[in-house]
mmCIF file of N, CA, C and O in Angstrom:
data_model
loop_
_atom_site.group_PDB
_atom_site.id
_atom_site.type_symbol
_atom_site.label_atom_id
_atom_site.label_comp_id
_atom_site.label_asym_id
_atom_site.label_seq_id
_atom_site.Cartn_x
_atom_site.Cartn_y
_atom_site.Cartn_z
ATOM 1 N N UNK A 1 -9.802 21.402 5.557
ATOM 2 C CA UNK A 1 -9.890 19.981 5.779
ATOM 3 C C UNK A 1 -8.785 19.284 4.982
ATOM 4 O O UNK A 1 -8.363 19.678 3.895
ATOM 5 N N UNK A 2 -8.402 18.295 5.589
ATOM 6 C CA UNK A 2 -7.372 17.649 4.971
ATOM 7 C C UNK A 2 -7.519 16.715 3.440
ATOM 8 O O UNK A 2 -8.708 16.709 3.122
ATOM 9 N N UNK A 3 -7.092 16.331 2.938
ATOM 10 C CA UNK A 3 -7.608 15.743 1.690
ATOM 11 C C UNK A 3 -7.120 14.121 2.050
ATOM 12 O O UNK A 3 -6.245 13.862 2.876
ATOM 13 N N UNK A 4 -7.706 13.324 1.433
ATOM 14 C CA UNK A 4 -7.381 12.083 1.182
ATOM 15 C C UNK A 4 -6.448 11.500 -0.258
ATOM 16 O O UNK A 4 -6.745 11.636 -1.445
ATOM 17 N N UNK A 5 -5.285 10.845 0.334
ATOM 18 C CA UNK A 5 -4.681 10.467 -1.084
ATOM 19 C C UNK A 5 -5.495 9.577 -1.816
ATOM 20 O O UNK A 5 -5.904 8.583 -1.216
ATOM 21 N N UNK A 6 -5.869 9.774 -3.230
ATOM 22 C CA UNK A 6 -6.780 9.408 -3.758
ATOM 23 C C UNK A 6 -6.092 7.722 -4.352
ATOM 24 O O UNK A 6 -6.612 6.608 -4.400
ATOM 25 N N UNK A 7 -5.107 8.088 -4.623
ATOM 26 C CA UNK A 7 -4.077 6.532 -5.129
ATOM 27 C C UNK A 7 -4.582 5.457 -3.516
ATOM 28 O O UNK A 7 -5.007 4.322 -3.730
ATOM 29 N N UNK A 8 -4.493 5.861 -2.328
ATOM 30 C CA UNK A 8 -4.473 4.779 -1.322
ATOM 31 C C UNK A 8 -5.851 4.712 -0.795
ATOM 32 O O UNK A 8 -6.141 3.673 -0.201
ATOM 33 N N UNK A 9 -7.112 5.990 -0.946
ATOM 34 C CA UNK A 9 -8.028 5.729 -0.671
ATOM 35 C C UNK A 9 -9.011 4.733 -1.589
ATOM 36 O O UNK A 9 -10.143 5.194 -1.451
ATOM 37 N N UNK A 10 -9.053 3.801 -2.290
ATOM 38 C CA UNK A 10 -9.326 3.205 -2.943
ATOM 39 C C UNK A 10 -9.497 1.754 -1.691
ATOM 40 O O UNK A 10 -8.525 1.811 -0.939
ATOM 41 N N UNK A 11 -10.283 0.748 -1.378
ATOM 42 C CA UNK A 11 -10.623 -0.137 -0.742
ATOM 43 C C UNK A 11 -9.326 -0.945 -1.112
ATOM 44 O O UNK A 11 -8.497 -1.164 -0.230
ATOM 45 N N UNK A 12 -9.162 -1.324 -2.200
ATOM 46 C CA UNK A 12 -8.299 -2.503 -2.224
ATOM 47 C C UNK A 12 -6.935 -2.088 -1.982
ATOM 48 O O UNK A 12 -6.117 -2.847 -1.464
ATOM 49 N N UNK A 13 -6.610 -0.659 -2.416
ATOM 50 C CA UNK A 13 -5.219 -0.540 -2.693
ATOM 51 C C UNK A 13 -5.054 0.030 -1.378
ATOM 52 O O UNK A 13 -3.867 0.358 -1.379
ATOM 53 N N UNK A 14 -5.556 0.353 -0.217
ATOM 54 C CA UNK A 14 -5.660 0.589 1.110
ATOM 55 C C UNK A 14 -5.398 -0.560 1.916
ATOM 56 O O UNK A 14 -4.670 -0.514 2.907
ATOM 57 N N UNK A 15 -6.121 -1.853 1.410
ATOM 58 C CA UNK A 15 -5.557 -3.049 1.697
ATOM 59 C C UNK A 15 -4.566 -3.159 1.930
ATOM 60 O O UNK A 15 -4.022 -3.217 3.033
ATOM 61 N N UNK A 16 -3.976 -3.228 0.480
ATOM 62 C CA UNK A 16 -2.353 -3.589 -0.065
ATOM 63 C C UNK A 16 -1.114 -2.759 0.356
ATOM 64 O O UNK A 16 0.069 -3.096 0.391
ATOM 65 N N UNK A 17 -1.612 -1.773 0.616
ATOM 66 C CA UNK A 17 -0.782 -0.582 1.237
ATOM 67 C C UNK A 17 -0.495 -1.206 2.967
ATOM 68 O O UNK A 17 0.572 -1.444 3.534
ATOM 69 N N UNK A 18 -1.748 -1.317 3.399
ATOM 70 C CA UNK A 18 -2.103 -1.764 4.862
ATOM 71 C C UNK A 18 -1.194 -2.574 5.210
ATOM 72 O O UNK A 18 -0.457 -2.392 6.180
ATOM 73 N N UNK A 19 -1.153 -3.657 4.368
ATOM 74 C CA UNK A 19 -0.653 -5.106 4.375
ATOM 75 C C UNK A 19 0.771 -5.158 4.426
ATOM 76 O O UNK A 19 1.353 -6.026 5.076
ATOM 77 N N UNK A 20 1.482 -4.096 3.644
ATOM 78 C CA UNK A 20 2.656 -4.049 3.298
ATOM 79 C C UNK A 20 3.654 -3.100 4.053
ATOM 80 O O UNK A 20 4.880 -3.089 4.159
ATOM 81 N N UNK A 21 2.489 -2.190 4.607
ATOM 82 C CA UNK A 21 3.189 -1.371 6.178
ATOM 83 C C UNK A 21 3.643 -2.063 7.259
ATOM 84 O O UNK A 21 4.512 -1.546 7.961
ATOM 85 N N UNK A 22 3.090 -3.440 7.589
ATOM 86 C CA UNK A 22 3.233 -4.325 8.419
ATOM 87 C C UNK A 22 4.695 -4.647 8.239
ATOM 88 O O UNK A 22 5.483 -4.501 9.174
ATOM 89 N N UNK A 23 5.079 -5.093 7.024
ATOM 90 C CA UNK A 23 6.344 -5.214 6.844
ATOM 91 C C UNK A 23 7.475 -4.327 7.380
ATOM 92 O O UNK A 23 7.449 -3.102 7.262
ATOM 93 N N UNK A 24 8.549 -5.058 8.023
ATOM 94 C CA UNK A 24 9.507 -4.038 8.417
ATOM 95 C C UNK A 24 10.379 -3.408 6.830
ATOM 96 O O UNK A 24 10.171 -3.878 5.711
ATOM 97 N N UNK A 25 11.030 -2.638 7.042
ATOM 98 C CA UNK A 25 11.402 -1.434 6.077
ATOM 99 C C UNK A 25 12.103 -2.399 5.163
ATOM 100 O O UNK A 25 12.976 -3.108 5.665
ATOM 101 N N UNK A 26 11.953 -2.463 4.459
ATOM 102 C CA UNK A 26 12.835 -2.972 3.114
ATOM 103 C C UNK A 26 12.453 -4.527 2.687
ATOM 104 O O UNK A 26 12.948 -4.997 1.663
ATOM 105 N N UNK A 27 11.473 -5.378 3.586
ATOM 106 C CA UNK A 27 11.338 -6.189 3.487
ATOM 107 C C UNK A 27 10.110 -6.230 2.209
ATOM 108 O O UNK A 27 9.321 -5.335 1.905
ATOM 109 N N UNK A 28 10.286 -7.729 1.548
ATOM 110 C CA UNK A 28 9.129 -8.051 0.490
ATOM 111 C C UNK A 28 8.689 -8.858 0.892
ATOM 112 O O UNK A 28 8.896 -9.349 2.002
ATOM 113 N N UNK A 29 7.835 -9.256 -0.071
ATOM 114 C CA UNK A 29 6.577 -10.431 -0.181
ATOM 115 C C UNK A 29 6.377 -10.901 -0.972
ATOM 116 O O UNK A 29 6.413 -10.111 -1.915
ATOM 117 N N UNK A 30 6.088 -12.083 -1.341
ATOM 118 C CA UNK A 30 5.765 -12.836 -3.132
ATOM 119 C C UNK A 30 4.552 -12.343 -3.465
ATOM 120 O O UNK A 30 3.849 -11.852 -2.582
ATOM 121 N N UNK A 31 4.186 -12.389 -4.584
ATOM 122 C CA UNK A 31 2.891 -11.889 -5.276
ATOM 123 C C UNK A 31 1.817 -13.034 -4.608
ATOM 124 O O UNK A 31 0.700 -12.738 -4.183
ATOM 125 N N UNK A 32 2.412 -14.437 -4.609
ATOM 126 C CA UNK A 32 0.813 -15.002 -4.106
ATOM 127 C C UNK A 32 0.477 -15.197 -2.796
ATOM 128 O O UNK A 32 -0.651 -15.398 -2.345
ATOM 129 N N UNK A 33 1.857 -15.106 -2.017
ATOM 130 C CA UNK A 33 1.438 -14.180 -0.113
ATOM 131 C C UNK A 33 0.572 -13.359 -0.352
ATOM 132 O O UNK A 33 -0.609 -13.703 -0.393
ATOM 133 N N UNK A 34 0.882 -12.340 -0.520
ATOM 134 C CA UNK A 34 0.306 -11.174 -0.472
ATOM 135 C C UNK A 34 -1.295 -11.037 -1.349
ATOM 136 O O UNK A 34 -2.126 -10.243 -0.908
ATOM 137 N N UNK A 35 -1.638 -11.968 -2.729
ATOM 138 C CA UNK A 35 -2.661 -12.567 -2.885
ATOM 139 C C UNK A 35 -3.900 -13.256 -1.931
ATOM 140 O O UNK A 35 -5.096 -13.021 -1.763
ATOM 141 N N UNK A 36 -2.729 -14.430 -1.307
ATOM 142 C CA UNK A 36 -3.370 -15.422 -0.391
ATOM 143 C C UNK A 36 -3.811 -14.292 0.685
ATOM 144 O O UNK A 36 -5.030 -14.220 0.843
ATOM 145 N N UNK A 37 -3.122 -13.510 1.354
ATOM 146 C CA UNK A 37 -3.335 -12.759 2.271
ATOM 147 C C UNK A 37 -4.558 -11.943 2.146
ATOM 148 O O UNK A 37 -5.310 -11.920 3.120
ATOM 149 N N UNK A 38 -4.875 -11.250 1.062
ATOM 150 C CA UNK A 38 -5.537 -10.029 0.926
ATOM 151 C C UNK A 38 -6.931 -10.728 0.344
ATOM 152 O O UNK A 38 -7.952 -10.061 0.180
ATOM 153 N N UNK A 39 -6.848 -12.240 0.034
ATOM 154 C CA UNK A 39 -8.185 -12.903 -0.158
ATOM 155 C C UNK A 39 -8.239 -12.012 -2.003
ATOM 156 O O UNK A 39 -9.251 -12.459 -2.542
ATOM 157 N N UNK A 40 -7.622 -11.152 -2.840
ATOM 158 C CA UNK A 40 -7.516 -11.104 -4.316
ATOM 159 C C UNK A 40 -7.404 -11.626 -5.123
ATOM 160 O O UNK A 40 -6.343 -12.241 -5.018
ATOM 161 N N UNK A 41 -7.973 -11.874 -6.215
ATOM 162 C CA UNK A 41 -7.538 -12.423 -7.986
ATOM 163 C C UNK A 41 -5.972 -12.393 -8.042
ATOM 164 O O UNK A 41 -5.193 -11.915 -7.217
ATOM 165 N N UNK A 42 -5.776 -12.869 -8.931
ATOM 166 C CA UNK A 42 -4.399 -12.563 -9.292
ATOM 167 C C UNK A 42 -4.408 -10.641 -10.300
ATOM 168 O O UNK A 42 -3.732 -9.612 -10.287
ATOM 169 N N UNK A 43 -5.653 -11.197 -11.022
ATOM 170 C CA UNK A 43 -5.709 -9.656 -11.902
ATOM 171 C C UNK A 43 -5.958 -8.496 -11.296
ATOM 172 O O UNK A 43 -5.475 -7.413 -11.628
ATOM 173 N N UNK A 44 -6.750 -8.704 -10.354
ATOM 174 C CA UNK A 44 -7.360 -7.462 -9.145
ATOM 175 C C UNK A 44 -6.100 -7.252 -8.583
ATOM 176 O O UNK A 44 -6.023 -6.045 -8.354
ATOM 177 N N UNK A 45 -5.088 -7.810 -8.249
ATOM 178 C CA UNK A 45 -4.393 -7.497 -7.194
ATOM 179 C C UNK A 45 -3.345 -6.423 -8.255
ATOM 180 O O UNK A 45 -2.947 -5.269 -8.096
ATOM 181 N N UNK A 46 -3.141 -7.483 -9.416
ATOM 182 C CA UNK A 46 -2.196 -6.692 -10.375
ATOM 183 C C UNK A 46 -2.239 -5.389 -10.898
ATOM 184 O O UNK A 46 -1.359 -4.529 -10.854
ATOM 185 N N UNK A 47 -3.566 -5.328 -11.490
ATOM 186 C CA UNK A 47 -4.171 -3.892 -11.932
ATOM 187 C C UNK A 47 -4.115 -2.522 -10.265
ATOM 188 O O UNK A 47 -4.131 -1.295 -10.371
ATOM 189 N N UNK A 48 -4.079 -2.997 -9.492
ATOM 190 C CA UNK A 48 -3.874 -2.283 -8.017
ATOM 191 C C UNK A 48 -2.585 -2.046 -7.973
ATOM 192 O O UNK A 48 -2.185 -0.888 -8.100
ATOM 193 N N UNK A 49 -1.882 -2.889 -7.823
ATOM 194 C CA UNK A 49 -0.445 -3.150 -7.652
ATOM 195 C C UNK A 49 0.209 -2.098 -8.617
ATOM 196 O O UNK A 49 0.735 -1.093 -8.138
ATOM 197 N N UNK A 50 0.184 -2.311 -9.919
ATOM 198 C CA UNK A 50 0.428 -1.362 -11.110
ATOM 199 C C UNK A 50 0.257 0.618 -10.626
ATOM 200 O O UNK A 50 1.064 1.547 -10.587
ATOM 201 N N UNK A 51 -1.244 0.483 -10.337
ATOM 202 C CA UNK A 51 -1.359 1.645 -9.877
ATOM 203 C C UNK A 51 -0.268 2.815 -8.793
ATOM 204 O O UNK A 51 0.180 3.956 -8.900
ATOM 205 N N UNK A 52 -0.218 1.525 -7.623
ATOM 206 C CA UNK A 52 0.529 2.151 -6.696
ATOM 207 C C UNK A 52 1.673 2.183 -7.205
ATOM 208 O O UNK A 52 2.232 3.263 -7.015
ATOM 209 N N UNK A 53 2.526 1.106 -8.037
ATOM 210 C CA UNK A 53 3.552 1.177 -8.795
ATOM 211 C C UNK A 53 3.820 2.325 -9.146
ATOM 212 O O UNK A 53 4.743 2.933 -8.604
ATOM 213 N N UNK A 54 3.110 2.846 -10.081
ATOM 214 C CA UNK A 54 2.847 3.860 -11.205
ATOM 215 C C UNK A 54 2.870 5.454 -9.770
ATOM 216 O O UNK A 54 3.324 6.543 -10.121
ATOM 217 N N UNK A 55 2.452 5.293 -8.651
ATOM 218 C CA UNK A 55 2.572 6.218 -7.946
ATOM 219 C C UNK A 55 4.030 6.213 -7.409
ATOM 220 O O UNK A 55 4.423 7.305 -6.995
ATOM 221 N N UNK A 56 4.938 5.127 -7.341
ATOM 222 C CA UNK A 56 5.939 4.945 -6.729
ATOM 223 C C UNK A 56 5.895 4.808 -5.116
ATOM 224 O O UNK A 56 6.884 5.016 -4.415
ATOM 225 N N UNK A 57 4.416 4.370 -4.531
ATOM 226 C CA UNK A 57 4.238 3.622 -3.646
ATOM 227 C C UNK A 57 4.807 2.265 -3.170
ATOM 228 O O UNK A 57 4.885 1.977 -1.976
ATOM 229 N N UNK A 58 5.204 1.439 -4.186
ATOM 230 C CA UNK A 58 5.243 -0.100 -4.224
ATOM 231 C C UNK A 58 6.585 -0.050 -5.336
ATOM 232 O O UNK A 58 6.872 0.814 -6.164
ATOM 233 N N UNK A 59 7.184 -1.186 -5.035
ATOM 234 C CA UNK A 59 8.562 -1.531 -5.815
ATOM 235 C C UNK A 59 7.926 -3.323 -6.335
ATOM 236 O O UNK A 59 7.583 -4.183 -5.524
ATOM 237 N N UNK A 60 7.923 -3.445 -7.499
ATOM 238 C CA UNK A 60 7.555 -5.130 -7.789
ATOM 239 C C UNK A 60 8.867 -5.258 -8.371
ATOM 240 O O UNK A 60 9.266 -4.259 -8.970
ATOM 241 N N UNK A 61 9.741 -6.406 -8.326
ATOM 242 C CA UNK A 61 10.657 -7.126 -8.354
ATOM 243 C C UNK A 61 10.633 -8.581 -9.043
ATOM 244 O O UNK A 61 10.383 -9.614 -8.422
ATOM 245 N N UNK A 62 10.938 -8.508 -10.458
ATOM 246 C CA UNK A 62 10.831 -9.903 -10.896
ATOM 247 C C UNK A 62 11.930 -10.764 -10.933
ATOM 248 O O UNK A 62 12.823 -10.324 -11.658
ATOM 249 N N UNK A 63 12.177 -11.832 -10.409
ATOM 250 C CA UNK A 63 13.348 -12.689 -10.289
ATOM 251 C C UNK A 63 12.893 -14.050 -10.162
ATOM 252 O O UNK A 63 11.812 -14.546 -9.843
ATOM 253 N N UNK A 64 14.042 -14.531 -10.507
ATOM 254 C CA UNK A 64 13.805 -16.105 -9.981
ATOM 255 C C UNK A 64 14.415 -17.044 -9.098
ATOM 256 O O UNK A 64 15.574 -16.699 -8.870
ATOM 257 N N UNK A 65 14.122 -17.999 -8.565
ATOM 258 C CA UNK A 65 15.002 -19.030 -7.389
ATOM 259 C C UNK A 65 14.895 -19.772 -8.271
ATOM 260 O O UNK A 65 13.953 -19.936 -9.047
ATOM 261 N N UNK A 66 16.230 -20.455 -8.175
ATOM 262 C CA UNK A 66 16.508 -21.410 -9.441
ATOM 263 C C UNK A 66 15.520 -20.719 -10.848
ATOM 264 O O UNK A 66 15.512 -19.580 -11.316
ATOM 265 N N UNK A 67 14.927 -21.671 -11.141
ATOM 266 C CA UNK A 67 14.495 -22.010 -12.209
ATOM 267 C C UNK A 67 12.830 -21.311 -12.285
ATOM 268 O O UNK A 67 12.117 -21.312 -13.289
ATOM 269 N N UNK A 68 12.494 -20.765 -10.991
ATOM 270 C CA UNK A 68 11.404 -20.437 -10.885
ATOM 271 C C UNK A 68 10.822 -18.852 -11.058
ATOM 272 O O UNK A 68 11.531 -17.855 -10.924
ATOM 273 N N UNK A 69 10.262 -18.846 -11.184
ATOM 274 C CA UNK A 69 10.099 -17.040 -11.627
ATOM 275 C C UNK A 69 9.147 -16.705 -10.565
ATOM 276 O O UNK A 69 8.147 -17.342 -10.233
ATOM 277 N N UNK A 70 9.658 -15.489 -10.026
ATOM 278 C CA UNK A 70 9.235 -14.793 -8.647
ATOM 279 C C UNK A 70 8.966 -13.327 -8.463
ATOM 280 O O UNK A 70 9.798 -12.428 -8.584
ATOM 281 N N UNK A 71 7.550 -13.190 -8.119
ATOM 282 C CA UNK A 71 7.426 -11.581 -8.152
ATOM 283 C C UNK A 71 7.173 -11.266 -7.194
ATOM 284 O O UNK A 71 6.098 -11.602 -6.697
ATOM 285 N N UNK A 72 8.328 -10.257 -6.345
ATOM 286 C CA UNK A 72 8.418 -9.921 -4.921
ATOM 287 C C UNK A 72 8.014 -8.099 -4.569
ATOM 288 O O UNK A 72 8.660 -7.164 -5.043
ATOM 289 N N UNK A 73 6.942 -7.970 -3.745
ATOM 290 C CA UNK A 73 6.416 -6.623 -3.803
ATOM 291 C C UNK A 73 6.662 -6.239 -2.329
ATOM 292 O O UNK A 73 6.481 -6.935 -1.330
ATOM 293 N N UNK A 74 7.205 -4.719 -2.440
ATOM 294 C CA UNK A 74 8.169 -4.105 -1.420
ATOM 295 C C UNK A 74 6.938 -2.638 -1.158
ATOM 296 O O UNK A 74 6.418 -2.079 -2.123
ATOM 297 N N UNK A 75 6.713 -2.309 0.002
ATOM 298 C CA UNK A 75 6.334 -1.058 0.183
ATOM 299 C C UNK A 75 7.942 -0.011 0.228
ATOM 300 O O UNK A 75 8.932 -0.267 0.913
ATOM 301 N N UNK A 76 7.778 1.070 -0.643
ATOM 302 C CA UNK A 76 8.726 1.855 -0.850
ATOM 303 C C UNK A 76 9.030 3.180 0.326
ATOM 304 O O UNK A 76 8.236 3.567 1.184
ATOM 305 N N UNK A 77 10.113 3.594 0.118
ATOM 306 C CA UNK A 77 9.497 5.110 1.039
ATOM 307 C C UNK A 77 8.584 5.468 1.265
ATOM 308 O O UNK A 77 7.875 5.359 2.265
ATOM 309 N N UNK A 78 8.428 6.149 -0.017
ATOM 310 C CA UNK A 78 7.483 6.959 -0.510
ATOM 311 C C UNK A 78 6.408 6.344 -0.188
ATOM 312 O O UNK A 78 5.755 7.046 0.584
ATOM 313 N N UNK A 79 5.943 5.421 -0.399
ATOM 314 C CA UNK A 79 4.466 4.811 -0.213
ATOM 315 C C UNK A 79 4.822 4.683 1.500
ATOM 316 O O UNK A 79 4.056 5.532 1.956
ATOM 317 N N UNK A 80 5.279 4.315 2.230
ATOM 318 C CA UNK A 80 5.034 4.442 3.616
ATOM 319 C C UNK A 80 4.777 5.978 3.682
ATOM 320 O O UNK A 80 3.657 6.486 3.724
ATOM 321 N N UNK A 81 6.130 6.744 3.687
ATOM 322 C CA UNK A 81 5.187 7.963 4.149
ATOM 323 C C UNK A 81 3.911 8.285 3.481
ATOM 324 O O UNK A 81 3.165 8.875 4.262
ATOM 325 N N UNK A 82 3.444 8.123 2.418
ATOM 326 C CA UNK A 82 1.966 7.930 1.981
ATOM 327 C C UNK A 82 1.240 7.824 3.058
ATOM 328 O O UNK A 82 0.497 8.580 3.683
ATOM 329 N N UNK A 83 1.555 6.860 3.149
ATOM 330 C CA UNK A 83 0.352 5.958 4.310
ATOM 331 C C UNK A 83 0.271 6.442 5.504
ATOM 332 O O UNK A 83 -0.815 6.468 6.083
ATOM 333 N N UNK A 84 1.615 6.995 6.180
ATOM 334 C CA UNK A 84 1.420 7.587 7.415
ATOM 335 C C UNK A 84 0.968 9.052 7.796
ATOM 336 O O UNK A 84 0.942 9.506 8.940
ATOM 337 N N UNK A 85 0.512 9.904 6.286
ATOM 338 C CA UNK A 85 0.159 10.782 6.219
ATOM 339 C C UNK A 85 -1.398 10.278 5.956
ATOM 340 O O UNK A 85 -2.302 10.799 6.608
ATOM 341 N N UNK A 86 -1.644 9.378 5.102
ATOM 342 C CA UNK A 86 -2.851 9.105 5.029
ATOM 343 C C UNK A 86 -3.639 8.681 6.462
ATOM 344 O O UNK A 86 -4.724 9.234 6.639
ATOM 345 N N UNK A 87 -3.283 7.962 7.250
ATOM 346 C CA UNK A 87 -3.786 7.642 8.567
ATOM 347 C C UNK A 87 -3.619 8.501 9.631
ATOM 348 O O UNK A 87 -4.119 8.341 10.745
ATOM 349 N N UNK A 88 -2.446 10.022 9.052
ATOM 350 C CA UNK A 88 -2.789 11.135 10.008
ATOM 351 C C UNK A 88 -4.069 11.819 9.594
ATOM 352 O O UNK A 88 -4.839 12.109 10.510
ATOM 353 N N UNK A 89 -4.396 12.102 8.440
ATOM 354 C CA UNK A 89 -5.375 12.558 7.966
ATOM 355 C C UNK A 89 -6.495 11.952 8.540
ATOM 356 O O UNK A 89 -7.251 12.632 9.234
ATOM 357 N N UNK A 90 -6.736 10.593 8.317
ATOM 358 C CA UNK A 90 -7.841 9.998 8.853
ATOM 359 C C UNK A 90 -8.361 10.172 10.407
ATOM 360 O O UNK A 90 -9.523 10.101 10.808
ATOM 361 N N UNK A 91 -7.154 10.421 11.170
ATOM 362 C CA UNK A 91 -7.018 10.452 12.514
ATOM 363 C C UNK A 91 -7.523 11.692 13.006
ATOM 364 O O UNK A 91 -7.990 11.871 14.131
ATOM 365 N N UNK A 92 -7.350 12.917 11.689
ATOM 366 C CA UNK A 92 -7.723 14.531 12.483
ATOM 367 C C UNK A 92 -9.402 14.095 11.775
ATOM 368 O O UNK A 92 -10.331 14.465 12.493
ATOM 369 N N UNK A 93 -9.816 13.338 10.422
ATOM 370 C CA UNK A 93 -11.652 13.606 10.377
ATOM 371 C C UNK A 93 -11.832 12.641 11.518
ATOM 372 O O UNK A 93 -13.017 12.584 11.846
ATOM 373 N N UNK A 94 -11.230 12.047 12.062
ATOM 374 C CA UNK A 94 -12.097 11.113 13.231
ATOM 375 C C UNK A 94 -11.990 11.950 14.563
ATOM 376 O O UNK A 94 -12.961 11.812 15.307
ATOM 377 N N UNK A 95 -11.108 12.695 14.953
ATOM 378 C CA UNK A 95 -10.985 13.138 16.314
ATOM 379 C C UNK A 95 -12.534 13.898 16.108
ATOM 380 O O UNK A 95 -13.150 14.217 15.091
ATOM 381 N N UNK A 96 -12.916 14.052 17.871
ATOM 382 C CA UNK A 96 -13.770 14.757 17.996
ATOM 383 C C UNK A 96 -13.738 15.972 17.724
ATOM 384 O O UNK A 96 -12.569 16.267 17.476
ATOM 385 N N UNK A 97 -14.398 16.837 17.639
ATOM 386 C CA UNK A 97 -14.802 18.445 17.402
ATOM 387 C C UNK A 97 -14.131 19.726 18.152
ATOM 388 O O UNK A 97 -13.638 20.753 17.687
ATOM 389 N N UNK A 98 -14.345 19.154 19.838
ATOM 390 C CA UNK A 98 -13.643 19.670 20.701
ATOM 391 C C UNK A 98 -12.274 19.427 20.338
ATOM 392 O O UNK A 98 -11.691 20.509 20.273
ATOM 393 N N UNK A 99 -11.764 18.775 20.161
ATOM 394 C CA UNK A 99 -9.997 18.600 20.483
ATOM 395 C C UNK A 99 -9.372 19.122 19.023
ATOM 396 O O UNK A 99 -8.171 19.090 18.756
ATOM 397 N N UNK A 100 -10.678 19.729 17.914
ATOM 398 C CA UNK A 100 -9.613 19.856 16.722
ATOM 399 C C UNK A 100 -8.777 21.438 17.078
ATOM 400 O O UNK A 100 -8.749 21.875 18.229
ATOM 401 N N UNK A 101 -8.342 21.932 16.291
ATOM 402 C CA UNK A 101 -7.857 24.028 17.283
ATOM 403 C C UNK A 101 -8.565 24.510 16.092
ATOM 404 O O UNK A 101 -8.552 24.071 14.942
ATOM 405 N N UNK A 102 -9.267 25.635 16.679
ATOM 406 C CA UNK A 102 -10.107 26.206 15.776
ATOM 407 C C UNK A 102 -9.501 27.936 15.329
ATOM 408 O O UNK A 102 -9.179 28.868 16.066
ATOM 409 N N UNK A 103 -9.537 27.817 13.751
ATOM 410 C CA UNK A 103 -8.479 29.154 13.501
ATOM 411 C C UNK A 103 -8.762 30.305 14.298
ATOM 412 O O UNK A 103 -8.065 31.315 14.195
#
């Protein structure tokens, strides 16, 4: 049986992962989009965020426009293919019984 990545199977950070696949390749998001979006705390989202960070799922980016300070979060390679292995996985425990090949 296939295993589940344990970094993206987590509810929220499955979210955030989710959310950020949508994005085309290289594109970001501000921290309170992606807040506003996912209905999160600012701390919930951070302590998540960190995590996948820490997996090298997610790229956070601190900068500013003008004068303003801006934290822009990128799904990385690595964290896409994450994800698209994670939703193959999900895809072989959901298929039916018949269609899996049996050794």
């Amino acid at each position: 049986m296939t295993e589940l990545d344990p970094v993206i199977h987590a509810q929220a950070r499955l979210r955030v992962v989710a959310s950020l696949s949508a994005l085309p390749d290289c594109d970001q998001v501000t921290f309170p989009r992606l807040q506003e979006v996912l209905g999160m705390t600012a701390g919930n989202l951070s302590v998540h965020l960190r995590r996948l960070e820490e997996a090298g799922y997610v790229a956070v980016t601190k900068t500013h426009r003008g004068r303003t300070p801006v934290t822009l979060i990128a799904l990385t390679r690595r964290g896409r293919l994450a994800f698209e292995e994670y939703t193959e996985a999900i895809r072989a425990l959901l298929a039916p019984a018949d269609s899996k090949e049996t050794p």
